[in-house]
Coordinates of C-alpha atoms in Angstrom, one line a residue:
X1 CA -48.7 -68.8 1.0
X2 CA -50.8 -65.8 -0.1
X3 CA -48.4 -63.3 1.4
X4 CA -45.2 -64.6 -0.3
X5 CA -45.9 -63.0 -3.8
X6 CA -46.6 -59.6 -2.2
X7 CA -43.4 -59.6 -0.3
X8 CA -41.5 -60.6 -3.4
X9 CA -43.1 -57.7 -5.3
X10 CA -42.2 -55.2 -2.7
X11 CA -38.6 -56.4 -2.5
X12 CA -38.0 -56.3 -6.3
X13 CA -40.2 -53.2 -6.9
X14 CA -38.0 -50.3 -5.9
X15 CA -35.5 -50.7 -8.7
X16 CA -38.0 -50.4 -11.7
X17 CA -40.2 -48.0 -9.9
X18 CA -37.3 -45.6 -9.3
X19 CA -36.3 -45.7 -13.0
X20 CA -39.9 -45.0 -14.0
X21 CA -40.3 -42.1 -11.6
X22 CA -37.0 -40.5 -12.7
X23 CA -38.1 -40.8 -16.4
X24 CA -41.5 -39.3 -15.6
X25 CA -40.0 -36.4 -13.7
X26 CA -37.5 -35.7 -16.6
X27 CA -40.4 -35.8 -19.2
X28 CA -42.4 -33.4 -16.9
X29 CA -39.5 -31.0 -16.7
X30 CA -38.8 -31.0 -20.4
X31 CA -42.6 -30.5 -21.2
X32 CA -42.7 -27.6 -18.7
X33 CA -39.6 -25.9 -20.2
X34 CA -40.9 -26.3 -23.7
X35 CA -44.4 -25.1 -22.9
X36 CA -43.1 -22.0 -21.1
X37 CA -40.6 -21.2 -23.8
X38 CA -43.2 -21.4 -26.6
X39 CA -45.8 -19.5 -24.7
X40 CA -43.3 -16.8 -23.8
X41 CA -42.1 -16.4 -27.4
X42 CA -45.6 -16.2 -28.9
X43 CA -47.2 -14.0 -26.2
X44 CA -44.2 -11.7 -26.1
X45 CA -44.4 -11.0 -29.9
X46 CA -48.1 -10.5 -29.7
X47 CA -48.2 -8.2 -26.7
X48 CA -45.1 -6.3 -27.9
X49 CA -46.8 -5.5 -31.3
X50 CA -49.9 -4.3 -29.4
X51 CA -47.8 -2.1 -27.2
X52 CA -45.9 -0.7 -30.3
X53 CA -49.2 0.1 -32.1
X54 CA -50.5 2.0 -29.0
X55 CA -47.2 3.9 -28.7
X56 CA -47.3 4.9 -32.4
X57 CA -50.9 6.2 -32.0
X58 CA -50.0 8.1 -28.9
X59 CA -46.9 9.6 -30.6
X60 CA -49.1 10.8 -33.5
X61 CA -51.4 12.5 -31.0
X62 CA -48.5 14.2 -29.3
X63 CA -47.2 15.4 -32.7
X64 CA -50.6 16.8 -33.7
X65 CA -51.1 18.7 -30.4
X66 CA -47.6 20.2 -30.6
X67 CA -48.1 21.3 -34.2
X68 CA -51.5 22.7 -33.5
X69 CA -50.1 24.9 -30.7
X70 CA -47.2 26.1 -32.9
X71 CA -49.5 27.0 -35.8
X72 CA -52.1 28.6 -33.5
X73 CA -49.5 31.0 -32.1
X74 CA -47.9 31.7 -35.6
X75 CA -50.8 34.0 -36.6
X76 CA -50.7 36.1 -33.3
X77 CA -47.7 38.4 -34.2
X78 CA -49.2 39.1 -37.6
X79 CA -52.5 40.2 -36.1
X80 CA -50.9 42.2 -33.2
X81 CA -48.5 44.0 -35.6
X82 CA -51.6 45.6 -37.2
X83 CA -53.1 46.7 -33.9
X84 CA -53.5 50.5 -34.2
X85 CA -53.3 51.1 -30.4
X86 CA -49.9 49.4 -30.2
X87 CA -48.7 51.2 -33.3
X88 CA -49.9 54.5 -31.8
X89 CA -48.2 53.7 -28.5
X90 CA -44.9 53.1 -30.3
X91 CA -45.2 56.4 -32.2
X92 CA -46.1 58.5 -29.3
X93 CA -44.2 56.7 -26.6
X94 CA -47.3 56.4 -24.3
X95 CA -47.4 52.8 -23.1
X96 CA -49.8 53.2 -20.1
X97 CA -52.6 51.0 -21.6
X98 CA -50.3 48.8 -23.8
X99 CA -49.5 46.2 -21.1
X100 CA -53.2 45.8 -20.2
X101 CA -54.0 45.3 -23.9
X102 CA -51.4 42.6 -24.2
X103 CA -52.8 40.9 -21.1
X104 CA -56.2 40.9 -22.7
X105 CA -54.9 39.4 -25.9
X106 CA -53.0 36.7 -24.0
X107 CA -56.2 35.7 -22.1
X108 CA -58.0 35.4 -25.5
X109 CA -55.2 33.4 -27.1
X110 CA -54.8 31.1 -24.0
X111 CA -51.5 31.3 -22.1
X112 CA -49.0 32.9 -24.5
X113 CA -46.6 35.4 -23.1
X114 CA -46.6 38.7 -25.1
X115 CA -44.1 41.6 -25.2
X116 CA -43.9 44.8 -27.2
X117 CA -40.3 46.1 -27.9
X118 CA -39.5 49.6 -29.1
X119 CA -37.1 50.4 -31.9
X120 CA -34.1 50.0 -29.5
X121 CA -35.2 46.5 -28.3
X122 CA -36.4 47.7 -24.9
X123 CA -39.5 46.1 -23.4
X124 CA -42.2 48.8 -23.2
X125 CA -45.2 46.5 -22.7
X126 CA -45.6 42.9 -21.5
X127 CA -48.0 40.5 -20.0
X128 CA -45.4 40.0 -17.2
X129 CA -44.9 43.5 -15.8
X130 CA -41.7 42.4 -14.1
X131 CA -40.0 42.2 -17.5
X132 CA -40.7 45.9 -18.4
X133 CA -37.5 47.7 -19.2
X134 CA -35.5 44.6 -20.3
X135 CA -33.2 45.0 -23.2
X136 CA -33.4 42.7 -26.2
X137 CA -31.3 44.6 -28.8
X138 CA -28.9 41.8 -29.4
X139 CA -31.5 39.0 -29.2
X140 CA -31.9 37.0 -32.4
X141 CA -35.7 37.3 -32.3
X142 CA -35.4 41.1 -32.3
X143 CA -32.6 41.4 -34.9
X144 CA -34.2 38.9 -37.3
X145 CA -37.6 40.5 -37.0
X146 CA -36.3 44.0 -37.6
X147 CA -34.6 42.7 -40.8
X148 CA -37.5 40.7 -42.1
X149 CA -41.0 41.6 -43.3
X150 CA -42.4 38.2 -42.2
X151 CA -43.0 36.5 -38.9
X152 CA -39.8 35.0 -37.5
X153 CA -39.6 31.8 -35.4
X154 CA -36.7 31.7 -32.9
X155 CA -35.4 29.1 -30.4
X156 CA -33.1 30.0 -27.5
X157 CA -31.6 27.9 -24.7
X158 CA -31.6 29.4 -21.3
X159 CA -28.9 29.1 -18.7
X160 CA -31.0 26.5 -16.8
X161 CA -31.0 24.2 -19.9
X162 CA -34.6 24.8 -20.9
X163 CA -35.5 26.1 -24.3
X164 CA -37.7 29.2 -25.1
X165 CA -39.6 29.5 -28.3
X166 CA -40.6 32.9 -29.8
X167 CA -42.6 34.3 -32.7
X168 CA -41.6 37.9 -33.5
X169 CA -42.7 40.4 -36.2
X170 CA -41.8 43.9 -37.0
X171 CA -44.3 46.6 -36.2
X172 CA -44.2 49.4 -38.8
X173 CA -46.1 52.4 -40.0
X174 CA -45.7 54.1 -43.4
X175 CA -42.7 51.8 -44.1
X176 CA -40.9 52.9 -40.9
X177 CA -40.0 50.2 -38.4
X178 CA -41.4 51.2 -34.9
X179 CA -40.6 48.1 -32.9
X180 CA -41.2 44.3 -32.6
X181 CA -44.1 42.3 -31.2
X182 CA -42.9 39.2 -29.4
X183 CA -45.0 36.1 -28.7
X184 CA -43.4 33.4 -26.4
X185 CA -44.8 29.9 -26.8
X186 CA -45.4 27.8 -23.7
X187 CA -44.4 24.4 -25.1
X188 CA -43.2 23.1 -21.7
X189 CA -46.8 22.3 -20.8
X190 CA -46.5 19.4 -23.3
X191 CA -43.5 18.0 -21.4
X192 CA -45.5 18.0 -18.2
X193 CA -48.4 16.3 -19.9
X194 CA -46.2 13.7 -21.6
X195 CA -44.4 12.8 -18.4
X196 CA -47.7 11.7 -16.8
X197 CA -48.6 9.3 -19.6
X198 CA -45.5 8.0 -21.4
X199 CA -42.2 6.8 -20.0
X200 CA -40.1 9.3 -22.0
X201 CA -40.7 11.7 -24.9
X202 CA -38.3 14.0 -26.7
X203 CA -38.5 16.5 -29.6
X204 CA -35.4 17.4 -31.7
X205 CA -34.8 20.2 -34.1
X206 CA -33.4 19.9 -37.6
X207 CA -29.9 19.6 -36.2
X208 CA -30.8 16.7 -34.0
X209 CA -30.6 18.7 -30.8
X210 CA -33.1 17.8 -28.1
X211 CA -35.3 20.9 -27.4
X212 CA -38.2 19.3 -25.5
X213 CA -37.9 16.3 -23.3
X214 CA -39.6 14.7 -20.3
X215 CA -36.0 14.0 -19.0
X216 CA -34.6 17.5 -18.1
X217 CA -31.0 16.3 -18.3
X218 CA -31.5 15.5 -22.0
X219 CA -32.2 19.0 -23.2
X220 CA -29.5 20.4 -25.4
X221 CA -27.9 17.0 -26.2
X222 CA -28.0 14.8 -29.2
X223 CA -30.2 11.7 -28.9
X224 CA -27.2 9.3 -28.9
X225 CA -25.6 11.3 -26.1
X226 CA -28.8 11.5 -24.1
X227 CA -29.3 7.7 -24.2
X228 CA -25.6 7.0 -23.2
X229 CA -25.9 9.4 -20.2
X230 CA -27.0 6.9 -17.6
X231 CA -27.1 7.4 -13.8
X232 CA -24.3 5.6 -11.8
X233 CA -26.3 2.5 -11.1
X234 CA -27.8 2.1 -14.5
X235 CA -24.9 0.2 -16.1
X236 CA -25.2 -2.6 -13.5
X237 CA -29.0 -2.5 -13.6
X238 CA -28.9 -2.8 -17.4
X239 CA -26.5 -5.7 -17.3
X240 CA -28.8 -7.5 -14.9
X241 CA -31.9 -6.6 -16.8
X242 CA -30.3 -7.9 -20.1
X243 CA -29.9 -11.3 -18.5
X244 CA -33.0 -11.5 -16.4
X245 CA -35.5 -10.0 -18.8
X246 CA -36.3 -13.2 -20.7
X247 CA -39.9 -12.2 -21.5
X248 CA -39.0 -9.2 -23.8
X249 CA -37.7 -9.0 -27.3
X250 CA -34.4 -7.2 -28.1
X251 CA -34.5 -3.7 -26.6
X252 CA -34.4 -0.6 -28.9
X253 CA -32.6 1.4 -26.2
X254 CA -32.1 1.6 -22.4
X255 CA -33.6 4.2 -20.2
X256 CA -32.5 4.4 -16.5
X257 CA -31.0 1.0 -17.0
X258 CA -34.3 -0.5 -18.2
X259 CA -35.0 -1.9 -21.7
X260 CA -37.4 0.3 -23.7
X261 CA -39.2 0.4 -27.0
X262 CA -38.4 3.4 -29.2
X263 CA -40.9 5.0 -31.6
X264 CA -39.8 7.8 -33.9
X265 CA -42.0 10.3 -35.8
X266 CA -41.7 13.5 -37.8
X267 CA -43.3 16.9 -37.1
X268 CA -44.1 18.9 -40.3
X269 CA -42.5 22.0 -38.9
X270 CA -38.9 23.2 -39.6
X271 CA -37.6 19.6 -39.7
X272 CA -38.5 18.7 -36.2
X273 CA -38.8 15.1 -35.0
X274 CA -40.4 13.4 -32.0
X275 CA -39.5 10.2 -30.3
X276 CA -41.1 8.2 -27.5
X277 CA -39.7 5.5 -25.2
X278 CA -42.1 2.9 -23.8
X279 CA -41.0 0.2 -21.3
X280 CA -41.9 -3.4 -21.7
X281 CA -43.5 -3.5 -18.2
X282 CA -47.0 -4.1 -19.5
X283 CA -45.7 -6.8 -21.8
X284 CA -43.8 -8.5 -19.0
X285 CA -46.8 -8.3 -16.7
X286 CA -49.2 -9.9 -19.1
X287 CA -46.8 -12.5 -20.3
X288 CA -45.6 -13.3 -16.8
X289 CA -49.2 -13.8 -15.6
X290 CA -49.8 -16.5 -18.2
X291 CA -46.4 -18.1 -17.5
X292 CA -47.1 -18.1 -13.8
X293 CA -50.3 -20.0 -14.4
X294 CA -48.5 -22.6 -16.5
X295 CA -45.7 -22.9 -14.0
X296 CA -48.2 -23.4 -11.2
X297 CA -49.9 -26.2 -13.1
X298 CA -46.6 -28.0 -13.7
X299 CA -45.6 -27.3 -10.1
X300 CA -48.7 -29.1 -8.9
X301 CA -47.9 -32.1 -11.1
X302 CA -44.4 -32.2 -9.7
X303 CA -45.7 -32.0 -6.2
X304 CA -47.9 -35.0 -6.8
X305 CA -44.8 -36.9 -8.2
X306 CA -42.7 -35.9 -5.2
X307 CA -45.5 -36.9 -2.8
X308 CA -45.3 -40.4 -4.4
X309 CA -41.7 -40.5 -3.3
X310 CA -42.3 -39.3 0.2
X311 CA -42.5 -42.7 1.7
X312 CA -39.1 -43.7 0.3
X313 CA -37.7 -40.3 1.5
X314 CA -39.0 -41.1 5.0
X315 CA -37.1 -44.4 5.0
X316 CA -34.0 -42.5 3.9
X317 CA -34.4 -39.9 6.6
X318 CA -34.5 -42.7 9.2
X319 CA -31.2 -44.0 7.8
X320 CA -29.7 -40.5 7.8
X321 CA -30.7 -40.1 11.5
X322 CA -28.9 -43.3 12.4
X323 CA -25.9 -42.1 10.5
X324 CA -26.1 -38.7 12.2
X325 CA -26.1 -40.4 15.6
X326 CA -23.0 -42.4 14.6
X327 CA -21.3 -39.2 13.4
X328 CA -22.1 -37.4 16.7
X329 CA -20.5 -40.3 18.6
X330 CA -17.5 -40.1 16.2
X331 CA -17.3 -36.4 16.8
X332 CA -17.2 -36.8 20.6
X333 CA -14.4 -39.3 20.2
X334 CA -12.5 -36.9 18.0
X335 CA -12.9 -34.1 20.6
X336 CA -11.5 -36.4 23.3
X337 CA -8.5 -37.2 21.0
X338 CA -8.0 -33.5 20.4
X339 CA -8.0 -32.7 24.1
X340 CA -5.5 -35.5 24.6
X341 CA -3.3 -34.1 21.9
X342 CA -3.4 -30.7 23.5
X343 CA -2.3 -32.2 26.8
X344 CA 0.5 -34.0 25.0
X345 CA 1.6 -30.7 23.4
X346 CA 1.6 -28.9 26.8
X347 CA 3.8 -31.8 28.2
X348 CA 6.0 -31.5 25.1
X349 CA 6.5 -27.8 25.7
X350 CA 7.6 -28.5 29.3
X351 CA 9.9 -31.2 28.0
X352 CA 11.5 -28.8 25.6
X353 CA 12.2 -26.3 28.4
X354 CA 13.7 -29.2 30.4
X355 CA 15.9 -30.2 27.5
X356 CA 17.2 -26.6 27.2
X357 CA 18.2 -26.6 30.8
X358 CA 19.7 -30.1 30.5
X359 CA 21.7 -29.0 27.5
X360 CA 23.1 -26.1 29.6
X361 CA 23.9 -28.5 32.5
X362 CA 25.6 -30.9 30.0
X363 CA 27.8 -28.0 28.8
X364 CA 28.6 -27.2 32.4
X365 CA 29.6 -30.9 32.9
X366 CA 32.0 -30.6 30.0
X367 CA 33.4 -27.3 31.4
X368 CA 33.8 -28.7 34.9
X369 CA 37.1 -30.5 34.2
X370 CA 38.7 -27.4 32.6
X371 CA 37.2 -25.2 35.3
X372 CA 38.7 -27.4 38.1
X373 CA 42.0 -27.2 36.4
X374 CA 41.6 -23.4 36.1
X375 CA 40.8 -23.2 39.8
X376 CA 43.7 -25.5 40.9
X377 CA 46.3 -23.1 39.6
X378 CA 45.0 -20.1 41.7
X379 CA 44.7 -22.4 44.8
X380 CA 48.3 -23.6 44.4
X381 CA 49.5 -20.0 44.0
X382 CA 47.5 -19.0 47.1
X383 CA 49.1 -21.7 49.1
X384 CA 52.5 -20.5 48.1
X385 CA 51.6 -16.8 48.8
X386 CA 50.2 -17.8 52.3
X387 CA 53.4 -19.7 53.2
X388 CA 55.5 -16.7 52.1
X389 CA 53.3 -14.3 54.0
X390 CA 53.6 -16.4 57.2
X391 CA 57.4 -16.4 56.8
X392 CA 57.5 -12.6 56.2
X393 CA 55.3 -12.0 59.3
X394 CA 57.7 -14.0 61.5
X395 CA 60.6 -11.9 60.2
X396 CA 58.6 -8.8 61.0
X397 CA 58.2 -7.7 57.4
X398 CA 54.5 -6.8 57.3
X399 CA 54.7 -4.5 54.2
X400 CA 55.9 -7.4 52.0
X401 CA 53.4 -9.7 53.6
X402 CA 50.6 -7.3 52.7
X403 CA 51.7 -7.5 49.1
X404 CA 51.3 -11.2 49.2
X405 CA 47.8 -10.8 50.7
X406 CA 46.8 -8.5 47.8
X407 CA 47.9 -11.1 45.3
X408 CA 45.8 -13.7 47.2
X409 CA 42.8 -11.3 47.0
X410 CA 43.2 -11.0 43.2
X411 CA 43.3 -14.7 42.9
X412 CA 40.1 -15.1 44.9
X413 CA 38.4 -12.4 42.8
X414 CA 39.4 -14.4 39.6
X415 CA 38.1 -17.6 41.1
X416 CA 34.8 -15.8 42.0
X417 CA 34.4 -14.5 38.5
X418 CA 34.7 -18.0 37.1
X419 CA 32.1 -19.4 39.5
X420 CA 29.8 -16.5 38.9
X421 CA 29.8 -17.1 35.2
X422 CA 29.0 -20.7 35.7
X423 CA 26.1 -20.0 38.1
X424 CA 24.7 -17.3 35.8
X425 CA 24.8 -19.8 32.9
X426 CA 23.2 -22.5 34.9
X427 CA 20.1 -20.3 35.7
X428 CA 16.9 -20.5 33.6
X429 CA 16.2 -17.6 31.2
X430 CA 13.8 -14.8 32.1
X431 CA 10.2 -14.8 31.0
X432 CA 10.3 -11.2 29.8
X433 CA 12.6 -9.8 27.1
X434 CA 15.0 -6.9 27.7
X435 CA 17.7 -5.1 25.7
X436 CA 20.8 -7.2 25.4
X437 CA 24.2 -6.0 24.3
X438 CA 25.5 -8.7 21.9
X439 CA 29.1 -7.7 22.5
X440 CA 28.7 -8.3 26.3
X441 CA 26.9 -11.6 25.7
X442 CA 29.7 -12.7 23.5
X443 CA 32.3 -11.7 26.0
X444 CA 30.5 -13.6 28.8
X445 CA 30.3 -16.7 26.6
X446 CA 34.0 -16.6 25.7
X447 CA 34.8 -16.1 29.4
X448 CA 32.8 -19.3 30.3
X449 CA 34.6 -21.2 27.5
X450 CA 38.0 -19.8 28.4
X451 CA 39.3 -22.8 30.4
X452 CA 38.4 -25.2 27.6
X453 CA 39.9 -23.0 24.9
X454 CA 43.1 -22.8 26.9
X455 CA 43.3 -26.5 27.3
X456 CA 42.8 -27.1 23.6
X457 CA 45.1 -24.1 22.7
X458 CA 42.6 -22.8 20.1
X459 CA 43.3 -19.4 18.5
X460 CA 40.3 -17.1 18.9
X461 CA 39.8 -14.1 16.5
X462 CA 37.0 -11.8 17.6
X463 CA 35.9 -8.8 15.5
X464 CA 33.2 -6.6 17.0
X465 CA 32.0 -3.0 16.3
X466 CA 33.2 -0.1 18.5
X467 CA 29.7 0.7 19.6
X468 CA 27.1 -1.5 21.4
X469 CA 24.9 -3.8 19.2
X470 CA 21.7 -4.2 21.0
X471 CA 18.8 -6.6 20.5
X472 CA 15.6 -7.3 22.4
X473 CA 15.9 -10.8 23.9
X474 CA 16.9 -13.0 26.9
X475 CA 20.6 -12.7 27.7
X476 CA 20.8 -16.1 29.4
X477 CA 19.3 -17.9 26.4
X478 CA 21.5 -15.9 23.9
X479 CA 24.6 -16.9 25.9
X480 CA 23.4 -20.5 25.8
X481 CA 23.2 -20.3 22.0
X482 CA 26.7 -18.7 21.8
X483 CA 28.2 -21.4 24.2
X484 CA 26.6 -24.1 22.0
X485 CA 28.1 -22.6 18.8
X486 CA 31.5 -22.2 20.4
X487 CA 31.4 -25.8 21.7
X488 CA 30.5 -27.1 18.3
X489 CA 33.3 -25.1 16.7
X490 CA 35.7 -26.4 19.4
X491 CA 34.6 -30.0 18.7
X492 CA 34.9 -29.5 14.9
X493 CA 38.7 -28.5 15.3
X494 CA 39.7 -31.5 17.4
X495 CA 41.5 -33.2 14.5
X496 CA 43.0 -30.0 13.1
X497 CA 46.7 -29.2 13.7
X498 CA 46.3 -25.4 14.2
X499 CA 42.7 -24.9 15.4
X500 CA 41.2 -21.5 14.8
X501 CA 37.8 -20.0 15.6
X502 CA 36.7 -16.7 14.2
X503 CA 33.8 -14.8 15.8
X504 CA 32.4 -11.8 13.8
X505 CA 29.7 -9.4 15.1
X506 CA 28.1 -7.1 12.5
X507 CA 25.2 -4.6 12.5
X508 CA 22.9 -3.9 9.6
X509 CA 19.2 -4.5 9.2
X510 CA 19.8 -7.3 11.8
X511 CA 22.5 -8.1 14.4
X512 CA 24.5 -10.9 12.8
X513 CA 26.9 -13.0 14.8
X514 CA 29.0 -15.5 12.8
X515 CA 31.1 -18.3 14.3
X516 CA 33.6 -19.9 11.8
X517 CA 36.0 -22.8 12.4
X518 CA 38.7 -24.4 10.2
X519 CA 37.4 -27.9 10.7
X520 CA 36.3 -30.4 8.1
X521 CA 32.8 -28.8 7.5
X522 CA 29.3 -30.2 7.6
X523 CA 28.2 -33.3 5.8
X524 CA 24.4 -33.1 6.0
X525 CA 23.2 -29.5 6.2
X526 CA 19.5 -30.5 5.8
X527 CA 19.4 -32.6 9.0
X528 CA 21.8 -30.4 11.0
X529 CA 19.1 -28.8 13.2
X530 CA 17.0 -31.9 13.7
X531 CA 16.8 -33.2 17.3
X532 CA 19.2 -36.0 18.2
X533 CA 21.2 -35.5 15.0
X534 CA 25.0 -35.6 15.9
X535 CA 28.3 -36.6 14.3
X536 CA 30.0 -37.2 17.6
X537 CA 30.9 -40.5 19.1
X538 CA 28.3 -42.2 21.5
X539 CA 28.6 -40.6 24.9
X540 CA 30.1 -37.3 23.6
X541 CA 26.8 -35.6 22.8
X542 CA 23.0 -35.9 22.6
X543 CA 22.4 -34.1 19.3
X544 CA 20.1 -31.5 21.0
X545 CA 22.3 -28.5 21.2
X546 CA 21.7 -27.1 17.7
X547 CA 18.0 -28.0 17.7
X548 CA 17.5 -26.2 21.0
X549 CA 19.6 -23.2 19.8
X550 CA 17.6 -23.0 16.6
X551 CA 14.4 -23.0 18.7
X552 CA 15.7 -20.2 21.0
X553 CA 16.7 -18.0 18.1
X554 CA 13.3 -18.5 16.4
X555 CA 11.5 -17.6 19.7
X556 CA 13.4 -14.3 19.7
X557 CA 12.3 -13.5 16.2
X558 CA 15.6 -14.4 14.4
X559 CA 17.0 -17.3 12.6
X560 CA 20.1 -19.6 12.9
X561 CA 21.7 -20.9 9.7
X562 CA 24.7 -23.0 8.8
X563 CA 26.9 -23.4 5.7
X564 CA 30.3 -24.7 4.6
X565 CA 32.9 -22.0 4.2
X566 CA 34.7 -21.7 0.8
X567 CA 38.2 -22.3 2.3
X568 CA 37.1 -25.2 4.5
X569 CA 35.3 -25.4 7.8
X570 CA 31.8 -24.5 8.8
X571 CA 30.1 -21.1 9.4
X572 CA 27.1 -20.7 11.9
X573 CA 25.2 -17.4 11.6
X574 CA 22.8 -16.1 14.2
X575 CA 20.6 -13.2 13.1
X576 CA 18.4 -11.2 15.5
X577 CA 16.3 -8.1 15.0
X578 CA 18.1 -4.8 15.8
X579 CA 16.7 -2.9 18.8
X580 CA 15.1 0.3 17.3
X581 CA 15.0 3.7 18.9
X582 CA 11.3 3.5 19.7
X583 CA 11.9 0.0 21.3
X584 CA 14.8 1.4 23.3
X585 CA 12.5 4.2 24.7
X586 CA 9.8 1.7 25.5
X587 CA 12.3 -0.5 27.3
X588 CA 13.6 2.4 29.3

């Protein structure tokens, strides 16, 4: 008695328990999604703001260092233009010690490249001795310096895409211009330093042209053009990143397909600006670390919930295993049925071949009466010729008897031709295809049907090209189709007063042979080529001739069609692929 209530509880328990478990899992899932979404939004905003503040501070530092370098070098040309040794060298043309003096100044200044140009713009002294003798007469920094009394700043883009920056000042004595002192600034060192710290930094001039950049391919472009110039894979990467990067705020720009934060600043020098691009990688890493911890906690809770359902899952798995065993047995039975169907199809193929041969033998049976009549006439004539020849030999007239024998030989040859056609038609077709002349096949079929056509007194019209029309096929099977078509046309004209059959052979993209009669036409064109369909009286036909003929033509790569002619009667059309030149050479 004590066990009965427990059994009842277990029996009725699964329904409510299942509902409660599903509700708990749904609530757990909603709580997890809400917690992750809120955490992601708050932490992303907070960490993004922190990253932006650091980027702004770093950009101010970059701008200050660059401005300091520019101003530090701005005073150098003014001081060197007052150097008496350099002035004396320009006046006397003696530059032996000038290059060494410029090298000394460069070491004191710290890395600047110095050059002394004479009045013609030729380099007469330089810290880089390889540049001695270079001409700068047309260079803007030489022309502007010669025309101005102040220090001139010049920017020039090289053929490699890099930019060079120069300070130049005229060197004069007594109001006479003697040459130009040129100081080249090494600002590319900032590019190298920025590349190791920030993701991307660029400096633009007052016209918006990028003159310094950690991305070499940006130099000389506008900022909008530089950001649009992405490598081939960046468009796809950016599309994927836009959908997958759910931990970042809206991107300011995209760099190499990755969302970045853009910070702009101004350099108080000739309208220059500086911009930096910082990825959200650090933001994503910090946010994702917190989100991963939260997700792990919810995953553990979900694992506990699923563990509670494991016992029920085990019962279901046992049921599935039983069903799988049943399915395997069903699959084995289906495989046996498939094998049986394959054997039936093989037997059906053999039966179709037997039906083809039976159709030919049935046609031979119908021809036999007309053929026997055709053979009786030569036999009667031979009997008469033999009697005459015997009489002529008795009368000693061998020449005339020999003529009778020749006639008897012609009759025997005619009878042999008739029997050869019948034996050839009765044979099975060849397994391999060979070139077939459609004109010869038609002539052979008409020859076999000649006794029946004569008995019925049917008028035959045959139109064929002057040249052979060849196809790749089996001549015996093609002749079988032609005989079937001629027999059908002959049967269709039984009730016509003046029966006519027109046979037309044409050559185009295909070899087309049409057989037209002047009968009463076809009543059911849709069922015409179905097996055992016939309009003849019982005992006159099996209804397999056209079905077998259609199958033969299809096997040879063609098609057999039928239609009612406009003037009455039916038209059967057999189309076969023309034998091409390359096929002829291969057949030969």
